[in-house]
Amino acid sequence: HPSRNMNEYALRNRIGAYSKVARAPFLTLPVTLVLLGSATAWVADGFDLLAASLAFVGLLSLHVSINARNEYRDYQSGVDFETEPTPFSGGSKTLPEGDIEPIAAKRLATATAGLGAIIGGYFIIDVGLVLVPITILGAVSVLFYTSHLTRFGLGELFAGLGLGGLAVLGTGVVQVGSITPAMVVGSVPPTLLTFNLLLLNEFPDQEADRRGDRRNLIHRLGRSAAAKVYVGAGVGVSLSVGGGWVIGLFPVWALLGVLPSLLLARPVMWALGAPGNSLPLDAQRDNVLWILGTNSLLAAGLVLPGFL
């Protein structure tokens, strides 16, 4: 049946286009954030698989919403036509290439934001008002990231919060019902990690972002100073993990979370040595692996004592 085969082919292409707009390869990050948030709940003897699973669906929805909204806005502003795509930056090029209509990306962003809001509302009713400030900051990060925050040099910070620390804190709170010191300290490394994820990936898009009226830290500080901020935040990740152990909130196994910092060698050498040059692709790759590895190993280190 040729017509059925053609319909199946068209459907696969459309699903593939939606997955590209959602930036599917980057959706490993929320997995590691929920693992880490659940590990902080485990430390407080409050792990709840059902709540953790629902938190994951909500966080995944919000991450897809940010990505799809970013794709739509970058298409509208013309940024997407200026960037050189890499596996880690430059956009998916799905909209400029006409794989799906821009309005479809906007609808995906709206639908997934709505799903995230419904789950967030459920948790506020179930857990209480302690979640309200976390939810509000998360909503600001999702709804105003591309339209406002990136224009005022706040994109990196709010990405670090919304897709980093607040996600970990919220995941822990919905399982335990309150904020614990371990959750607060445990939210610091992922804030810095996601901050750095965005910051480093902005270097290749510097000129395209400028023409699209974005004003991120690279535009405000210059490449050299912004690269030093990247290095400082990277050091801060290891210090915050070690600090959690020193003050007695983390078990010694949490120091496993420091090991992935070995992957910082390439990006740090570039940042300190030649930030004016093009960012090497292997430095971008190592940056992503460092982020995912740190979240995952820190989570493992927090729960390991329960099995030993």
Coordinates of N, CA and C in Angstrom, one line a residue, residues 37-277:
G37 N 17.8 15.2 42.9 CA 16.7 15.7 43.8 C 16.2 14.5 44.6
S38 N 16.0 13.4 44.0 CA 15.5 12.2 44.7 C 16.5 11.7 45.7
A39 N 17.8 11.8 45.4 CA 18.9 11.4 46.3 C 18.9 12.3 47.5
T40 N 18.6 13.6 47.4 CA 18.5 14.4 48.6 C 17.3 14.1 49.4
A41 N 16.2 13.6 48.8 CA 15.1 13.1 49.5 C 15.4 11.8 50.2
W42 N 16.2 10.9 49.6 CA 16.6 9.7 50.2 C 17.4 9.9 51.5
V43 N 18.3 10.9 51.4 CA 19.1 11.3 52.6 C 18.2 11.6 53.8
A44 N 17.0 12.2 53.5 CA 16.1 12.6 54.5 C 15.0 11.5 54.8
D45 N 15.3 10.3 54.3 CA 14.4 9.1 54.5 C 13.0 9.4 53.9
G46 N 13.0 10.2 52.8 CA 11.6 10.5 52.3 C 11.4 10.2 50.8
F47 N 12.2 9.2 50.3 CA 12.1 8.9 48.8 C 10.7 8.4 48.5
D48 N 10.1 9.0 47.4 CA 8.8 8.6 47.0 C 8.8 8.4 45.5
L49 N 8.8 7.2 45.0 CA 9.0 6.9 43.6 C 7.9 7.5 42.7
L50 N 6.6 7.5 43.2 CA 5.5 8.1 42.5 C 5.7 9.6 42.3
A51 N 6.0 10.3 43.4 CA 6.2 11.7 43.4 C 7.4 12.1 42.5
A52 N 8.5 11.3 42.6 CA 9.7 11.5 41.8 C 9.4 11.3 40.3
S53 N 8.6 10.3 40.0 CA 8.2 10.1 38.6 C 7.4 11.2 38.0
L54 N 6.4 11.7 38.8 CA 5.6 12.8 38.4 C 6.4 14.1 38.2
A55 N 7.3 14.3 39.2 CA 8.2 15.5 39.1 C 9.1 15.4 37.8
F56 N 9.5 14.2 37.4 CA 10.2 14.0 36.2 C 9.4 14.4 35.0
V57 N 8.2 14.0 34.9 CA 7.3 14.3 33.8 C 7.1 15.8 33.7
G58 N 6.9 16.5 34.9 CA 6.8 17.9 34.9 C 8.0 18.7 34.4
L59 N 9.2 18.2 34.9 CA 10.4 18.9 34.6 C 10.8 18.7 33.1
L60 N 10.5 17.4 32.6 CA 10.8 17.2 31.2 C 9.9 18.0 30.3
S61 N 8.6 18.2 30.7 CA 7.7 19.1 30.0 C 8.2 20.5 29.9
L62 N 8.7 21.0 31.1 CA 9.2 22.4 31.1 C 10.4 22.5 30.3
H63 N 11.3 21.5 30.3 CA 12.5 21.6 29.5 C 12.2 21.6 28.0
V64 N 11.3 20.8 27.6 CA 10.8 20.8 26.2 C 10.2 22.1 25.8
S65 N 9.4 22.7 26.7 CA 8.8 24.0 26.5 C 9.9 25.1 26.3
I66 N 10.9 25.1 27.1 CA 12.0 26.1 26.9 C 12.6 25.9 25.6
N67 N 13.0 24.7 25.3 CA 13.7 24.4 24.0 C 12.8 24.8 22.8
A68 N 11.6 24.4 22.8 CA 10.7 24.7 21.7 C 10.4 26.2 21.5
R69 N 10.2 26.9 22.7 CA 10.0 28.3 22.7 C 11.2 29.0 22.2
N70 N 12.4 28.5 22.6 CA 13.6 29.1 22.1 C 13.8 29.0 20.6
E71 N 13.5 27.8 20.1 CA 13.6 27.6 18.6 C 12.6 28.5 17.9
Y72 N 11.4 28.7 18.4 CA 10.4 29.5 17.8 C 10.9 31.0 17.8
R73 N 11.3 31.5 18.9 CA 11.8 32.9 19.1 C 13.0 33.1 18.2
D74 N 13.9 32.2 18.2 CA 15.1 32.4 17.4 C 14.8 32.4 15.9
Y75 N 13.8 31.7 15.5 CA 13.4 31.7 14.1 C 12.7 33.1 13.8
Q76 N 11.9 33.5 14.7 CA 11.2 34.8 14.5 C 12.2 36.0 14.5
S77 N 13.2 35.9 15.3 CA 14.2 37.0 15.4 C 15.3 37.0 14.3
G78 N 15.4 35.8 13.7 CA 16.4 35.7 12.6 C 17.7 35.1 13.1
V79 N 17.8 34.8 14.4 CA 19.0 34.2 15.0 C 19.3 32.9 14.3
D80 N 18.2 32.1 14.1 CA 18.4 30.8 13.6 C 19.0 30.8 12.2
F81 N 18.9 31.9 11.5 CA 19.5 31.9 10.1 C 20.9 32.3 10.1
E82 N 21.4 32.8 11.3 CA 22.8 33.3 11.4 C 23.8 32.3 12.0
T83 N 23.3 31.4 12.8 CA 24.2 30.5 13.6 C 24.7 29.3 12.8
E84 N 25.9 28.9 13.2 CA 26.4 27.6 12.6 C 26.2 26.5 13.5
P85 N 25.3 25.5 13.1 CA 24.9 24.5 14.1 C 26.1 23.5 14.4
T86 N 26.1 23.2 15.7 CA 27.0 22.1 16.2 C 26.1 21.1 16.9
P87 N 26.6 20.0 17.3 CA 25.8 19.1 18.1 C 25.3 19.7 19.5
F88 N 26.0 20.8 19.9 CA 25.7 21.4 21.2 C 25.2 22.8 21.2
S89 N 25.2 23.5 20.1 CA 24.8 24.9 20.0 C 24.3 25.2 18.6
G90 N 23.8 26.4 18.4 CA 23.4 26.8 17.1 C 22.0 26.5 16.7
G91 N 21.2 25.8 17.6 CA 19.8 25.5 17.2 C 19.8 24.2 16.4
S92 N 18.5 23.8 16.2 CA 18.4 22.5 15.4 C 18.2 22.8 13.9
K93 N 17.9 24.0 13.5 CA 17.6 24.4 12.1 C 16.3 23.8 11.6
T94 N 15.5 23.2 12.5 CA 14.3 22.6 12.0 C 13.3 23.5 11.4
L95 N 13.2 24.7 11.9 CA 12.2 25.7 11.4 C 12.8 26.4 10.1
P96 N 14.0 26.8 10.1 CA 14.5 27.4 8.8 C 14.5 26.4 7.7
E97 N 14.7 25.2 8.0 CA 14.6 24.2 6.9 C 13.2 23.7 6.5
G98 N 12.2 24.2 7.2 CA 10.8 24.0 6.9 C 10.3 22.6 7.2
D99 N 11.0 21.9 8.2 CA 10.5 20.5 8.5 C 9.2 20.5 9.2
I100 N 8.9 21.6 10.0 CA 7.5 21.8 10.5 C 7.3 23.3 10.5
E101 N 6.0 23.7 10.7 CA 5.7 25.1 10.7 C 6.1 25.7 12.0
P102 N 6.5 27.0 12.0 CA 6.8 27.7 13.2 C 5.7 27.6 14.3
I103 N 4.5 27.8 13.8 CA 3.4 27.7 14.8 C 3.3 26.4 15.5
A104 N 3.8 25.3 14.9 CA 3.7 24.0 15.5 C 4.7 24.0 16.7
A105 N 5.9 24.6 16.5 CA 6.9 24.7 17.6 C 6.3 25.5 18.8
K106 N 5.6 26.6 18.4 CA 5.0 27.5 19.5 C 3.9 26.7 20.2
R107 N 3.1 25.9 19.5 CA 2.1 25.1 20.2 C 2.7 24.0 21.1
L108 N 3.8 23.4 20.6 CA 4.4 22.4 21.4 C 4.9 23.1 22.7
A109 N 5.5 24.3 22.6 CA 6.0 25.0 23.8 C 4.9 25.3 24.8
T110 N 3.7 25.8 24.2 CA 2.6 26.1 25.1 C 2.0 24.9 25.7
A111 N 1.8 23.8 25.0 CA 1.2 22.6 25.5 C 2.1 22.0 26.6
T112 N 3.4 21.9 26.4 CA 4.3 21.3 27.4 C 4.4 22.2 28.7
A113 N 4.4 23.5 28.4 CA 4.3 24.5 29.6 C 3.1 24.3 30.4
G114 N 1.9 24.1 29.7 CA 0.7 23.8 30.4 C 0.7 22.5 31.2
L115 N 1.3 21.5 30.6 CA 1.4 20.2 31.4 C 2.2 20.4 32.6
G116 N 3.4 21.1 32.4 CA 4.2 21.4 33.6 C 3.5 22.2 34.7
A117 N 2.7 23.1 34.2 CA 1.9 24.0 35.2 C 0.9 23.2 35.9
I118 N 0.2 22.2 35.2 CA -0.8 21.4 35.9 C -0.1 20.5 37.0
I119 N 1.0 19.9 36.6 CA 1.8 19.1 37.6 C 2.2 20.0 38.8
G120 N 2.8 21.2 38.5 CA 3.2 22.1 39.5 C 2.0 22.4 40.4
G121 N 0.9 22.7 39.8 CA -0.3 23.1 40.6 C -0.7 21.9 41.5
Y122 N -0.7 20.7 41.0 CA -1.0 19.5 41.8 C -0.1 19.4 43.0
F123 N 1.2 19.6 42.8 CA 2.1 19.5 43.9 C 2.0 20.6 44.9
I124 N 1.6 21.8 44.5 CA 1.4 22.9 45.5 C 0.2 22.5 46.4
I125 N -0.9 22.0 45.8 CA -2.1 21.6 46.5 C -1.7 20.4 47.5
D126 N -0.9 19.5 47.0 CA -0.5 18.3 47.8 C 0.5 18.6 48.9
V127 N 1.5 19.4 48.5 CA 2.6 19.6 49.4 C 2.5 20.8 50.3
G128 N 2.0 21.9 49.6 CA 1.8 23.2 50.4 C 2.6 24.3 49.8
L129 N 2.5 25.5 50.5 CA 3.0 26.7 50.0 C 4.5 26.8 49.9
V130 N 5.2 25.9 50.5 CA 6.6 25.9 50.4 C 7.1 25.8 48.9
L131 N 6.2 25.3 48.1 CA 6.6 25.1 46.7 C 6.3 26.4 45.8
V132 N 5.6 27.3 46.4 CA 5.1 28.5 45.6 C 6.3 29.3 45.0
P133 N 7.3 29.7 45.9 CA 8.4 30.5 45.3 C 9.2 29.7 44.3
I134 N 9.4 28.4 44.6 CA 10.1 27.5 43.6 C 9.4 27.5 42.3
T135 N 8.1 27.4 42.3 CA 7.2 27.3 41.1 C 7.3 28.6 40.4
I136 N 7.2 29.7 41.1 CA 7.1 31.0 40.4 C 8.5 31.3 39.7
L137 N 9.6 31.0 40.4 CA 10.9 31.2 39.7 C 11.0 30.3 38.5
G138 N 10.6 29.1 38.7 CA 10.6 28.1 37.5 C 9.8 28.6 36.4
A139 N 8.6 29.2 36.7 CA 7.7 29.7 35.6 C 8.3 30.9 34.9
V140 N 9.0 31.8 35.7 CA 9.7 32.9 35.0 C 10.8 32.4 34.1
S141 N 11.5 31.4 34.6 CA 12.6 30.9 33.8 C 12.1 30.3 32.4
V142 N 10.9 29.6 32.5 CA 10.4 29.0 31.3 C 9.7 30.1 30.3
L143 N 8.9 30.9 30.9 CA 8.1 31.8 30.0 C 8.9 33.0 29.5
F144 N 9.9 33.5 30.3 CA 10.5 34.7 29.9 C 12.0 34.6 29.5
Y145 N 12.4 33.3 29.4 CA 13.9 33.1 29.1 C 14.3 33.8 27.8
T146 N 13.7 33.4 26.7 CA 14.1 34.0 25.4 C 13.7 35.4 25.2
S147 N 12.4 35.7 25.6 CA 11.9 37.0 25.3 C 12.5 38.2 26.2
H148 N 12.9 37.9 27.4 CA 13.3 38.9 28.3 C 14.7 38.7 29.0
L149 N 14.8 37.5 29.6 CA 16.0 37.2 30.4 C 17.3 37.3 29.6
T150 N 17.3 36.7 28.4 CA 18.5 36.7 27.6 C 18.9 38.1 27.1
R151 N 17.9 39.1 27.2 CA 18.2 40.4 26.7 C 18.8 41.3 27.8
F152 N 18.8 40.8 29.0 CA 19.3 41.6 30.1 C 20.5 40.9 30.9
G153 N 21.1 39.9 30.2 CA 22.2 39.2 30.9 C 21.8 38.3 32.0
L154 N 20.6 37.9 32.0 CA 20.1 37.0 33.1 C 19.8 35.6 32.7
G155 N 20.0 35.4 31.4 CA 19.6 34.1 30.9 C 20.4 32.9 31.5
E156 N 21.7 33.1 31.7 CA 22.5 32.0 32.3 C 22.1 31.7 33.7
L157 N 21.8 32.8 34.5 CA 21.5 32.6 35.9 C 20.1 31.9 36.0
F158 N 19.1 32.3 35.2 CA 17.8 31.7 35.4 C 17.8 30.3 34.8
A159 N 18.6 30.1 33.8 CA 18.7 28.7 33.3 C 19.3 27.8 34.3
G160 N 20.3 28.3 35.0 CA 20.9 27.5 36.1 C 19.9 27.2 37.2
L161 N 19.1 28.2 37.5 CA 18.1 28.0 38.5 C 16.9 27.1 38.0
G162 N 16.3 27.4 36.9 CA 15.1 26.7 36.4 C 15.4 25.3 36.0
L163 N 16.6 25.1 35.3 CA 17.0 23.8 34.8 C 18.2 23.3 35.6
G164 N 18.2 23.6 36.9 CA 19.4 23.2 37.7 C 18.9 23.1 39.2
G165 N 19.3 24.1 39.9 CA 19.1 24.1 41.4 C 17.6 24.0 41.8
L166 N 16.7 24.8 41.2 CA 15.3 24.7 41.6 C 14.7 23.4 41.3
A167 N 15.1 22.8 40.1 CA 14.6 21.5 39.8 C 15.0 20.4 40.8
V168 N 16.2 20.5 41.3 CA 16.7 19.5 42.3 C 15.9 19.8 43.6
L169 N 15.9 21.1 44.0 CA 15.2 21.4 45.2 C 13.7 21.0 45.2
G170 N 13.0 21.3 44.1 CA 11.6 21.0 44.0 C 11.4 19.5 44.0
T171 N 12.3 18.7 43.3 CA 12.1 17.3 43.3 C 12.2 16.7 44.7
G172 N 13.2 17.2 45.5 CA 13.3 16.8 46.9 C 12.1 17.2 47.7
V173 N 11.6 18.4 47.6 CA 10.5 18.9 48.4 C 9.2 18.1 48.2
V174 N 8.9 17.8 46.9 CA 7.7 17.1 46.7 C 7.7 15.7 47.2
Q175 N 8.8 15.2 47.6 CA 8.9 13.8 48.2 C 8.9 13.9 49.7
V176 N 9.6 14.9 50.2 CA 9.8 15.0 51.7 C 8.7 15.9 52.3
G177 N 8.3 16.9 51.6 CA 7.3 17.8 52.1 C 7.8 19.1 52.7
S178 N 9.2 19.2 52.8 CA 9.8 20.4 53.4 C 11.2 20.5 52.8
I179 N 11.8 21.7 53.0 CA 13.2 21.9 52.5 C 14.2 21.5 53.6
T180 N 15.1 20.7 53.2 CA 16.2 20.3 54.2 C 17.5 20.9 53.8
P181 N 18.4 21.1 54.8 CA 19.7 21.6 54.5 C 20.4 20.9 53.3
A182 N 20.3 19.6 53.3 CA 21.0 18.8 52.3 C 20.4 19.1 50.9
M183 N 19.1 19.4 50.8 CA 18.5 19.8 49.5 C 19.1 21.2 49.1
V184 N 19.2 22.1 50.0 CA 19.7 23.4 49.7 C 21.1 23.4 49.2
V185 N 22.0 22.7 49.9 CA 23.4 22.5 49.5 C 23.5 21.7 48.2
G186 N 22.6 20.7 48.1 CA 22.6 19.8 46.9 C 22.1 20.5 45.7
S187 N 21.4 21.7 45.8 CA 21.0 22.4 44.7 C 22.0 23.4 44.1
V188 N 23.1 23.6 44.9 CA 24.1 24.5 44.4 C 24.9 24.0 43.2
P189 N 25.5 22.8 43.3 CA 26.2 22.3 42.1 C 25.4 22.3 40.8
P190 N 24.1 21.8 40.8 CA 23.4 21.8 39.5 C 23.1 23.2 39.0
T191 N 23.0 24.2 39.9 CA 22.8 25.6 39.5 C 24.0 26.0 38.7
L192 N 25.2 25.8 39.2 CA 26.4 26.2 38.5 C 26.6 25.4 37.3
L193 N 26.3 24.1 37.3 CA 26.5 23.2 36.1 C 25.6 23.7 34.9
T194 N 24.4 23.9 35.2 CA 23.5 24.3 34.1 C 23.8 25.8 33.6
F195 N 24.2 26.6 34.6 CA 24.7 27.9 34.2 C 25.9 27.8 33.2
N196 N 26.8 26.9 33.5 CA 28.0 26.7 32.7 C 27.6 26.0 31.3
L197 N 26.6 25.2 31.4 CA 26.2 24.5 30.2 C 25.8 25.6 29.1
L198 N 25.0 26.5 29.6 CA 24.5 27.6 28.7 C 25.6 28.5 28.3
L199 N 26.4 28.9 29.3 CA 27.4 29.9 29.1 C 28.4 29.5 28.0
L200 N 28.9 28.3 28.1 CA 29.9 27.8 27.2 C 29.3 27.7 25.8
N201 N 28.1 27.2 25.7 CA 27.5 27.0 24.4 C 27.1 28.3 23.7
E202 N 27.2 29.4 24.5 CA 26.9 30.7 23.9 C 28.0 31.3 23.1
F203 N 29.2 30.8 23.3 CA 30.4 31.4 22.7 C 30.3 31.2 21.1
P204 N 30.0 30.0 20.6 CA 29.9 29.9 19.1 C 28.8 30.8 18.5
D205 N 27.8 31.1 19.3 CA 26.7 31.9 18.8 C 26.7 33.4 19.1
Q206 N 27.9 33.9 19.5 CA 28.0 35.2 20.0 C 27.5 36.3 19.0
E207 N 27.9 36.3 17.8 CA 27.5 37.3 16.8 C 26.1 37.1 16.4
A208 N 25.6 35.9 16.2 CA 24.2 35.7 15.9 C 23.3 36.2 17.0
D209 N 23.7 35.9 18.2 CA 22.9 36.3 19.3 C 22.8 37.9 19.4
R210 N 24.0 38.5 19.1 CA 24.0 40.0 19.1 C 23.1 40.5 18.1
R211 N 23.1 40.0 16.9 CA 22.2 40.5 15.9 C 20.7 40.2 16.2
G212 N 20.5 39.2 17.0 CA 19.1 38.8 17.5 C 18.7 39.6 18.7
D213 N 19.5 40.6 19.1 CA 19.2 41.5 20.2 C 19.3 40.8 21.6
R214 N 20.1 39.7 21.6 CA 20.4 39.1 22.9 C 21.6 39.8 23.5
R215 N 21.6 39.9 24.9 CA 22.7 40.5 25.6 C 23.1 39.5 26.7
N216 N 23.8 38.5 26.4 CA 24.2 37.5 27.4 C 25.5 38.0 28.1
L217 N 26.1 37.1 28.9 CA 27.3 37.5 29.7 C 28.5 37.8 28.8
I218 N 28.5 37.1 27.7 CA 29.7 37.3 26.7 C 29.6 38.6 26.1
H219 N 28.4 39.1 25.8 CA 28.3 40.5 25.3 C 28.6 41.5 26.3
R220 N 28.2 41.2 27.5 CA 28.3 42.2 28.6 C 29.7 42.3 29.2
L221 N 30.4 41.2 29.3 CA 31.7 41.1 29.9 C 32.8 41.0 28.9
G222 N 32.5 40.5 27.7 CA 33.6 40.2 26.8 C 34.0 38.7 26.9
R223 N 34.6 38.2 25.8 CA 34.9 36.8 25.8 C 35.8 36.3 26.9
S224 N 36.9 37.1 27.1 CA 37.9 36.7 28.1 C 37.3 36.7 29.5
A225 N 36.6 37.7 29.9 CA 36.0 37.8 31.3 C 34.9 36.7 31.4
A226 N 34.1 36.5 30.4 CA 33.1 35.5 30.5 C 33.6 34.1 30.6
A227 N 34.8 33.9 29.9 CA 35.5 32.6 30.0 C 36.0 32.3 31.4
K228 N 36.4 33.4 32.0 CA 36.9 33.3 33.4 C 35.7 33.0 34.4
V229 N 34.6 33.6 34.1 CA 33.4 33.3 34.9 C 33.1 31.8 34.8
Y230 N 33.2 31.3 33.6 CA 33.0 29.8 33.3 C 33.9 29.0 34.2
V231 N 35.2 29.3 34.2 CA 36.2 28.6 35.0 C 35.8 28.7 36.5
G232 N 35.5 29.9 37.0 CA 35.1 30.1 38.4 C 33.9 29.3 38.8
A233 N 32.9 29.3 37.9 CA 31.7 28.5 38.2 C 32.0 27.0 38.3
G234 N 33.0 26.6 37.4 CA 33.4 25.2 37.4 C 34.1 24.8 38.7
V235 N 35.0 25.7 39.2 CA 35.6 25.4 40.5 C 34.6 25.4 41.6
G236 N 33.6 26.3 41.5 CA 32.5 26.4 42.5 C 31.8 25.1 42.6
V237 N 31.6 24.3 41.5 CA 30.9 23.0 41.6 C 31.6 22.1 42.6
S238 N 32.9 21.9 42.4 CA 33.7 21.0 43.2 C 33.7 21.5 44.7
L239 N 33.9 22.8 44.8 CA 33.9 23.4 46.2 C 32.6 23.2 46.9
S240 N 31.5 23.3 46.2 CA 30.2 23.1 46.8 C 29.9 21.6 47.2
V241 N 30.4 20.7 46.3 CA 30.2 19.3 46.7 C 31.1 19.0 47.9
G242 N 32.4 19.4 47.9 CA 33.2 19.2 49.0 C 32.7 19.9 50.3
G243 N 32.2 21.1 50.1 CA 31.6 21.8 51.3 C 30.5 21.1 51.9
G244 N 29.6 20.4 51.1 CA 28.6 19.6 51.7 C 29.0 18.5 52.6
W245 N 30.2 17.9 52.2 CA 30.8 16.8 53.0 C 31.4 17.4 54.2
V246 N 32.2 18.5 54.1 CA 32.9 19.1 55.2 C 31.9 19.5 56.3
I247 N 30.8 20.1 56.0 CA 29.8 20.5 57.0 C 28.9 19.4 57.5
G248 N 29.1 18.2 57.0 CA 28.4 17.0 57.5 C 27.0 16.7 56.9
L249 N 26.7 17.4 55.8 CA 25.4 17.2 55.2 C 25.5 16.0 54.2
F250 N 26.6 15.8 53.6 CA 26.8 14.8 52.6 C 27.7 13.7 53.1
P251 N 27.5 12.4 52.8 CA 28.4 11.4 53.1 C 29.7 11.5 52.3
V252 N 30.8 10.8 52.7 CA 32.0 10.9 52.0 C 31.9 10.5 50.6
W253 N 30.9 9.5 50.3 CA 30.7 9.0 49.0 C 30.3 10.1 48.0
A254 N 29.7 11.2 48.5 CA 29.3 12.3 47.7 C 30.5 12.9 46.9
L255 N 31.7 12.7 47.4 CA 32.9 13.2 46.7 C 33.1 12.6 45.4
L256 N 32.3 11.5 45.1 CA 32.3 11.0 43.7 C 31.9 12.0 42.7
G257 N 31.1 13.0 43.2 CA 30.7 14.0 42.3 C 31.8 15.0 41.8
V258 N 32.9 14.9 42.5 CA 34.1 15.7 42.0 C 34.8 15.1 40.9
L259 N 34.8 13.8 40.8 CA 35.6 13.1 39.7 C 35.3 13.6 38.3
P260 N 34.1 13.8 37.9 CA 33.9 14.3 36.5 C 34.6 15.6 36.2
S261 N 35.0 16.3 37.2 CA 35.7 17.6 37.0 C 37.0 17.4 36.2
L262 N 37.5 16.2 36.1 CA 38.6 15.9 35.2 C 38.3 16.2 33.8
L263 N 37.0 16.2 33.4 CA 36.6 16.4 32.1 C 36.7 17.9 31.7
L264 N 37.0 18.8 32.7 CA 37.1 20.2 32.5 C 38.4 20.6 31.9
A265 N 39.3 19.7 31.7 CA 40.6 20.0 31.2 C 40.6 20.8 29.9
R266 N 39.9 20.2 28.9 CA 39.8 20.9 27.6 C 39.1 22.2 27.6
P267 N 37.9 22.3 28.2 CA 37.2 23.6 28.2 C 38.0 24.7 29.0
V268 N 38.6 24.3 30.1 CA 39.3 25.2 30.9 C 40.6 25.7 30.2
M269 N 41.3 24.8 29.6 CA 42.5 25.2 28.9 C 42.1 26.2 27.7
W270 N 41.0 26.0 27.1 CA 40.5 26.9 26.1 C 40.1 28.2 26.7
A271 N 39.4 28.2 27.8 CA 38.9 29.4 28.5 C 40.0 30.3 29.0
L272 N 41.0 29.7 29.5 CA 42.1 30.5 30.1 C 43.2 30.8 29.0
G273 N 43.3 30.0 28.0 CA 44.4 30.2 27.0 C 44.0 30.9 25.8
A274 N 42.8 30.6 25.2 CA 42.5 31.2 23.9 C 41.0 31.4 23.7
P275 N 40.3 32.2 24.6 CA 38.9 32.3 24.5 C 38.5 33.1 23.3
G276 N 39.4 33.8 22.7 CA 39.1 34.6 21.5 C 39.0 33.7 20.3
N277 N 39.5 32.5 20.4 CA 39.5 31.5 19.2 C 38.2 30.8 19.3

